[in-house]
Structures are given as C-alpha cells and as structure tokens.
Tab-separated table of C-alpha atoms in Angstrom:
chain	number	residue	atom	x	y	z
A	18	MET	CA	101.028	-0.617	101.043
A	19	TRP	CA	97.803	0.547	102.649
A	20	SER	CA	96.393	-2.971	102.731
A	21	TRP	CA	99.599	-3.979	104.553
A	22	VAL	CA	99.130	-1.194	107.105
A	23	ALA	CA	95.465	-2.081	107.561
A	24	HIS	CA	96.383	-5.757	108.000
A	25	ARG	CA	98.756	-4.856	110.848
A	26	VAL	CA	96.388	-2.403	112.530
A	27	THR	CA	93.395	-4.792	112.395
A	28	GLY	CA	95.632	-7.686	113.524
A	29	VAL	CA	96.811	-5.856	116.664
A	30	ALA	CA	93.282	-4.667	117.476
A	31	ILE	CA	91.881	-8.211	117.153
A	32	PHE	CA	94.721	-9.585	119.305
A	33	PHE	CA	93.986	-7.198	122.175
A	34	PHE	CA	90.284	-7.962	121.972
A	35	LEU	CA	91.124	-11.686	122.069
A	36	LEU	CA	93.040	-11.245	125.361
A	37	VAL	CA	90.057	-9.434	126.935
A	38	HIS	CA	87.559	-11.892	125.438
A	39	VAL	CA	89.264	-14.950	126.975
A	40	LEU	CA	89.330	-13.175	130.340
A	41	ASP	CA	85.632	-12.235	130.223
A	42	THR	CA	84.679	-15.756	129.119
A	43	ALA	CA	86.759	-17.187	131.979
A	44	LEU	CA	84.175	-15.657	134.356
A	45	VAL	CA	81.912	-18.627	133.589
A	46	ARG	CA	84.316	-20.458	135.930
A	47	VAL	CA	83.682	-17.889	138.714
A	48	SER	CA	79.882	-17.890	138.774
A	49	PRO	CA	76.935	-17.615	136.350
A	50	GLY	CA	75.985	-14.257	137.934
A	51	SER	CA	79.389	-12.588	137.406
A	52	TYR	CA	79.579	-13.861	133.822
A	53	ASN	CA	76.115	-12.497	133.065
A	54	ASP	CA	76.947	-9.127	134.617
A	55	VAL	CA	80.055	-8.638	132.489
A	56	ILE	CA	78.581	-10.044	129.274
A	57	GLY	CA	75.602	-7.753	129.907
A	58	THR	CA	77.858	-4.794	129.173
A	59	TYR	CA	78.480	-6.231	125.707
A	60	LYS	CA	74.794	-5.673	124.937
A	61	ASN	CA	74.653	-1.908	125.406
A	62	PRO	CA	74.609	0.217	122.241
A	63	ILE	CA	78.165	1.589	122.531
A	64	MET	CA	79.624	-1.909	122.910
A	65	GLY	CA	77.292	-3.008	120.099
A	66	LEU	CA	78.964	-0.510	117.793
A	67	GLY	CA	82.336	-1.700	119.073
A	68	GLU	CA	81.403	-5.246	118.113
A	69	ALA	CA	80.448	-4.046	114.637
A	70	GLY	CA	83.919	-2.472	114.356
A	71	LEU	CA	85.566	-5.629	115.659
A	72	VAL	CA	83.705	-7.784	113.139
A	73	ALA	CA	84.690	-5.331	110.359
A	74	ALA	CA	88.334	-5.655	111.436
A	75	ILE	CA	88.105	-9.460	111.476
A	76	VAL	CA	86.394	-9.644	108.065
A	77	PHE	CA	88.982	-7.387	106.427
A	78	HIS	CA	91.909	-9.226	108.086
A	79	ALA	CA	90.436	-12.605	107.032
A	80	PHE	CA	89.832	-11.747	103.372
A	81	ASN	CA	93.067	-9.803	102.992
A	82	GLY	CA	94.852	-12.743	104.645
A	83	ILE	CA	93.521	-15.065	101.940
A	84	ARG	CA	94.779	-12.555	99.378
A	85	ILE	CA	98.249	-12.700	100.968
A	86	VAL	CA	98.152	-16.517	100.813
A	87	LEU	CA	97.220	-16.363	97.126
A	88	VAL	CA	99.946	-13.828	96.352
A	89	ASP	CA	102.502	-16.086	98.082
A	90	PHE	CA	101.414	-19.506	96.819
A	91	TRP	CA	99.469	-19.012	93.559
A	92	ALA	CA	101.742	-18.613	90.532
A	93	LYS	CA	99.587	-15.783	89.123
A	94	GLY	CA	98.977	-14.248	92.566
A	95	PRO	CA	101.491	-11.390	92.332
A	96	ARG	CA	100.129	-10.387	88.930
A	97	TYR	CA	96.556	-10.234	90.219
A	98	GLN	CA	97.321	-8.736	93.635
A	99	ARG	CA	95.678	-5.414	92.817
A	100	VAL	CA	92.538	-7.005	91.336
A	101	MET	CA	92.400	-9.247	94.411
A	102	LEU	CA	92.474	-6.212	96.680
A	103	TRP	CA	89.311	-4.937	94.961
A	104	ILE	CA	87.753	-8.399	95.349
A	105	VAL	CA	88.689	-8.313	99.064
A	106	LEU	CA	87.022	-4.899	99.426
A	107	GLY	CA	83.955	-6.123	97.478
A	108	LEU	CA	83.616	-9.243	99.637
A	109	PHE	CA	84.093	-7.050	102.718
A	110	VAL	CA	81.219	-4.786	101.673
A	111	VAL	CA	78.940	-7.755	100.885
A	112	THR	CA	79.748	-9.524	104.177
A	113	MET	CA	79.234	-6.386	106.259
A	114	ALA	CA	76.000	-5.642	104.388
A	115	GLY	CA	74.790	-9.035	105.521
A	116	PHE	CA	76.058	-8.724	109.091
A	117	LEU	CA	75.419	-5.093	110.056
A	118	PRO	CA	71.600	-4.866	109.722
A	119	ARG	CA	71.159	-8.142	111.630
A	120	HIS	CA	73.587	-7.172	114.404
A	121	LEU	CA	72.318	-3.592	114.763
A	122	MET	CA	68.764	-4.991	114.941
A	123	HIS	CA	69.862	-7.206	117.844
A	124	VAL	CA	71.600	-4.300	119.584
A	125	PHE	CA	69.095	-1.491	119.009
A	126	GLY	CA	65.903	-3.475	118.460
A	127	GLY	CA	63.558	-3.806	121.419
A	128	GLU	CA	63.080	-7.017	123.353
B	6	MET	CA	131.024	2.525	76.061
B	7	SER	CA	129.079	-0.220	77.694
B	8	ALA	CA	125.413	-0.593	76.820
B	9	ILE	CA	124.310	-0.909	80.339
B	10	ALA	CA	123.997	1.934	82.773
B	11	ASP	CA	126.825	2.522	85.156
B	12	PRO	CA	126.115	0.623	88.333
B	13	LYS	CA	125.525	2.886	91.270
B	14	ALA	CA	128.282	3.092	93.803
B	15	PRO	CA	127.804	0.411	96.386
B	16	ARG	CA	126.325	1.511	99.681
B	17	ALA	CA	128.489	1.422	102.747
B	18	PRO	CA	127.833	-1.952	104.328
B	19	ARG	CA	125.528	-1.852	107.325
B	20	ALA	CA	127.065	-2.573	110.667
B	21	ARG	CA	126.819	-6.298	111.320
B	22	PRO	CA	124.431	-7.235	114.078
B	23	SER	CA	126.345	-8.385	117.121
B	24	ARG	CA	124.470	-11.684	117.027
B	25	LEU	CA	122.212	-13.582	114.688
B	26	THR	CA	118.597	-12.955	115.542
B	27	THR	CA	117.444	-16.360	114.328
B	28	ARG	CA	119.018	-19.721	113.813
B	29	GLY	CA	117.771	-22.477	111.584
B	30	ASN	CA	114.418	-22.363	109.868
B	31	THR	CA	112.233	-21.067	112.706
B	32	GLU	CA	111.197	-17.929	110.821
B	33	LEU	CA	110.229	-20.031	107.766
B	34	TYR	CA	108.054	-22.326	109.875
B	35	GLY	CA	106.472	-19.250	111.476
B	36	TRP	CA	105.746	-17.804	108.044
B	37	VAL	CA	104.091	-21.027	106.902
B	38	PHE	CA	102.165	-21.306	110.188
B	39	MET	CA	100.689	-17.806	109.778
B	40	ARG	CA	99.218	-18.793	106.405
B	41	ALA	CA	98.002	-22.272	107.375
B	42	SER	CA	96.490	-21.191	110.714
B	43	GLY	CA	95.002	-18.099	109.065
B	44	VAL	CA	92.953	-20.190	106.673
B	45	ILE	CA	91.724	-22.450	109.477
B	46	LEU	CA	90.977	-19.469	111.712
B	47	LEU	CA	88.837	-17.894	108.983
B	48	VAL	CA	86.533	-20.949	109.144
B	49	LEU	CA	86.596	-21.216	112.955
B	50	ILE	CA	86.024	-17.513	113.660
B	51	PHE	CA	83.392	-16.940	110.971
B	52	GLY	CA	81.525	-19.966	112.382
B	53	HIS	CA	81.920	-18.574	115.936
B	54	LEU	CA	80.649	-15.134	114.885
B	55	PHE	CA	77.717	-16.600	112.968
B	56	VAL	CA	76.519	-18.796	115.836
B	57	ASN	CA	77.053	-16.154	118.539
B	58	LEU	CA	76.157	-12.875	116.803
B	59	VAL	CA	73.987	-13.648	113.770
B	60	ALA	CA	71.905	-16.761	114.507
B	61	GLY	CA	68.976	-16.539	116.888
B	62	ASP	CA	68.915	-13.361	118.953
B	63	GLY	CA	72.609	-12.590	118.450
B	64	VAL	CA	74.554	-10.881	121.221
B	65	LYS	CA	71.330	-10.385	123.230
B	66	ALA	CA	71.041	-14.149	123.736
B	67	ILE	CA	74.538	-14.638	125.169
B	68	ASP	CA	74.567	-15.501	128.862
B	69	PHE	CA	75.812	-18.276	131.130
B	70	GLY	CA	73.093	-20.656	129.905
B	71	PHE	CA	74.086	-20.045	126.259
B	72	VAL	CA	77.768	-20.817	126.928
B	73	ALA	CA	76.877	-23.841	129.075
B	74	GLY	CA	74.637	-25.141	126.305
B	75	LYS	CA	77.470	-24.881	123.769
B	76	TRP	CA	80.153	-26.442	125.980
B	77	ALA	CA	77.906	-29.344	126.900
B	78	SER	CA	78.916	-30.617	123.471
B	79	PRO	CA	82.459	-31.845	122.787
B	80	PHE	CA	82.058	-30.404	119.294
B	81	TRP	CA	82.077	-26.813	120.579
B	82	GLN	CA	84.698	-27.605	123.221
B	83	VAL	CA	87.105	-28.767	120.490
B	84	TRP	CA	86.082	-25.899	118.199
B	85	ASP	CA	86.778	-23.292	120.891
B	86	LEU	CA	89.983	-24.978	122.071
B	87	LEU	CA	91.351	-25.043	118.512
B	88	MET	CA	90.302	-21.439	118.009
B	89	LEU	CA	91.945	-20.372	121.274
B	90	TRP	CA	95.276	-22.030	120.556
B	91	LEU	CA	95.518	-21.126	116.864
B	92	ALA	CA	94.381	-17.537	117.397
B	93	MET	CA	96.759	-16.997	120.315
B	94	ILE	CA	99.777	-18.427	118.462
B	95	HIS	CA	98.861	-16.557	115.264
B	96	GLY	CA	98.243	-13.308	117.149
B	97	THR	CA	101.324	-13.592	119.374
B	98	ASN	CA	103.513	-14.298	116.362
B	99	GLY	CA	101.962	-11.322	114.527
B	100	VAL	CA	102.580	-8.948	117.420
B	101	ARG	CA	106.100	-10.369	117.815
B	102	THR	CA	106.787	-9.403	114.195
B	103	ILE	CA	105.483	-5.905	114.809
B	104	VAL	CA	107.547	-5.512	117.976
B	105	ASN	CA	110.647	-6.645	116.041
B	106	ASP	CA	109.876	-4.095	113.308
B	107	TYR	CA	109.219	-1.025	115.392
B	108	ALA	CA	110.896	-1.417	118.797
B	109	GLU	CA	114.446	-0.643	117.852
B	110	ARG	CA	115.978	-0.357	121.327
B	111	ASP	CA	117.139	-3.773	122.525
B	112	GLY	CA	115.858	-3.291	126.067
B	113	LEU	CA	112.423	-2.110	124.971
B	114	ARG	CA	112.105	-4.945	122.450
B	115	LEU	CA	113.012	-7.520	125.078
B	116	ALA	CA	110.609	-6.045	127.612
B	117	LEU	CA	107.695	-5.983	125.132
B	118	LYS	CA	108.355	-9.572	124.104
B	119	VAL	CA	108.579	-10.799	127.705
B	120	LEU	CA	105.238	-9.083	128.337
B	121	LEU	CA	103.782	-10.628	125.155
B	122	TYR	CA	104.875	-14.165	125.990
B	123	LEU	CA	103.633	-13.781	129.540
B	124	ALA	CA	100.200	-12.716	128.241
B	125	PHE	CA	100.264	-15.659	125.836
B	126	MET	CA	100.950	-18.157	128.661
B	127	VAL	CA	98.348	-16.719	131.002
B	128	VAL	CA	95.575	-16.515	128.375
B	129	VAL	CA	96.220	-19.940	126.788
B	130	VAL	CA	96.488	-21.766	130.129
B	131	LEU	CA	93.488	-19.959	131.623
B	132	GLY	CA	91.351	-20.461	128.499
B	133	THR	CA	92.222	-24.150	128.206
B	134	LEU	CA	91.480	-24.787	131.897
B	135	VAL	CA	88.138	-22.956	131.587
B	136	ILE	CA	87.044	-25.080	128.605
B	137	PHE	CA	87.917	-28.366	130.333
B	138	THR	CA	87.022	-27.699	133.987
B	139	PHE	CA	83.775	-25.889	133.186
B	140	ASP	CA	80.729	-27.015	135.173
B	141	PRO	CA	77.484	-26.113	133.364
B	142	CYS	CA	75.393	-26.756	136.492
B	143	PRO	CA	77.157	-25.306	139.568
B	144	THR	CA	75.096	-26.381	142.598
B	145	ASP	CA	75.360	-23.063	144.467
B	146	ALA	CA	73.959	-20.927	141.622
B	147	PRO	CA	70.310	-19.833	141.220
B	148	ALA	CA	68.515	-22.231	138.869
B	149	ALA	CA	67.169	-19.330	136.754
B	150	LEU	CA	70.698	-18.581	135.480
B	151	LEU	CA	71.465	-22.162	134.471
B	152	PRO	CA	70.746	-23.980	131.217
B	153	SER	CA	67.443	-25.877	131.212
B	154	PHE	CA	69.091	-29.309	131.138
B	155	CYS	CA	70.460	-28.792	134.695
B	156	THR	CA	67.060	-29.236	136.293
B	157	ALA	CA	65.982	-32.110	134.111
C-alpha cells in the first residue's frame, strides 16, 4: 500500500521535473550563454539538494518498478512481494550511499 | 444446514457508466508498455545520471560545451532521443492513470487530460527538434563557451 503511494508520488514528481528539464535543455538551441546561465542555477547548494531528492525519487521508482514487474510476471512474485520490498529498500540505501557523498562533494566541495 | 457460510446479500449494482471508457485492448497494451519501457528507462536514466552527475566533476561540469560534446556523437543523440520519448510516454500514461483515478468530475478530468496531452506534444516535439537541429558551434557565440573541437 505505502509502496504504491510512494510509486505514484515519485512518478508525478519525476514527470514534472522531466517537463522542466526538457525546457531548460532546449536553451542550448537559443544560445550557449543562456543555457549556461540557467544550468548555472542547478549548481547552487539548494538545487544540489533538490537534485539529491530527485535522484532518490528516481532510484526508488526504478527499483520498485522492477518489483512490480516481478510481481506481475514472475510466478513466485506475489509470494515474495514483501521480501522484494525490503530488497528494494536495501538496494535504494546502497545506491544512495554510493551517489550522495559523490554528488554532495560536487555541490558543496570547492573548485 | 449448509456447511458454507451464508453468502452476503448482493450489493446494489452500481449505476452503469453512460459510455464505455475504453474499447478494445488499449489499456492492456498500455499496461504492458509501462513495464517494458520502465525496464529500458532504468538503464537509460541510470546511465544518464551516472555520466552527468557522478562521473568527472558531476553537475559542476555541465555547461554548453558538455552538452555539445555529448551530442556530437550519434550514440548520445539516440540515447537521449529514446529516453525523451519513452520517458514522456511512460510519464504521460502514468499521470493519465492518476487523473482518471482522482479527478471524478467529467469536466475536470477532460481539462486535465487536454492539458496533459498538450504538454506531451510540446515537450516531445521541442525536445526532438533540439536534439536534431542542435549546432554545437554557433558562429555568433563567444569561443570560450564552445566545445574545444569548434576551433580545431
């Protein structure tokens, strides 16, 4: 139930970011200067934390999505759905533990 | 006495919808598409995030030159195009499902879906045009902002 709610919430959040992200990338077609100005805002610490949240949402949605596929298509999927939720959360923690220090170093580390 | 429990009284039948909301197998194909595209998107997006946020200097390194360097290669053009289309169809279909679930008033549901499909068209067309009409070395831009291969 809660994984279902989280899947919807993260899905909608990712979708709205995707709309904005295509628009900001489209600025490469306007001029190098305007693209660099807007992408520059992605590098400030507040946006950096936002990116960490976005990546967390994507990682959860991705792993939980694989769990949904397994529940639907793997004969033993429904029986192991609860175990698989713990595996999803475990993989989420491992992936974020790999990503966060590296990303936060890029965002908060000096030049 | 029968061995089984008395069946509960049947519920009053729900009012029939005035029209069928789907015909044919469209919803089935959508359901399959969400799973198939989801698996491909995991690979495409994890690759995208690794190259753009983890490798090298991460988000700090992203500028016009970085994007131009990637799109100089057909590999990344195809990667990004596939990612754009699959993510937009997957995301639009997901939001469509949510609109259908929660927007109960017919007028509101229609308005939200018109808005959703409009956003889909604009973003997919714009994104596709940008990938294919992109010029990594615009002549009127300062050379310092351009990838190094422009001056070579």
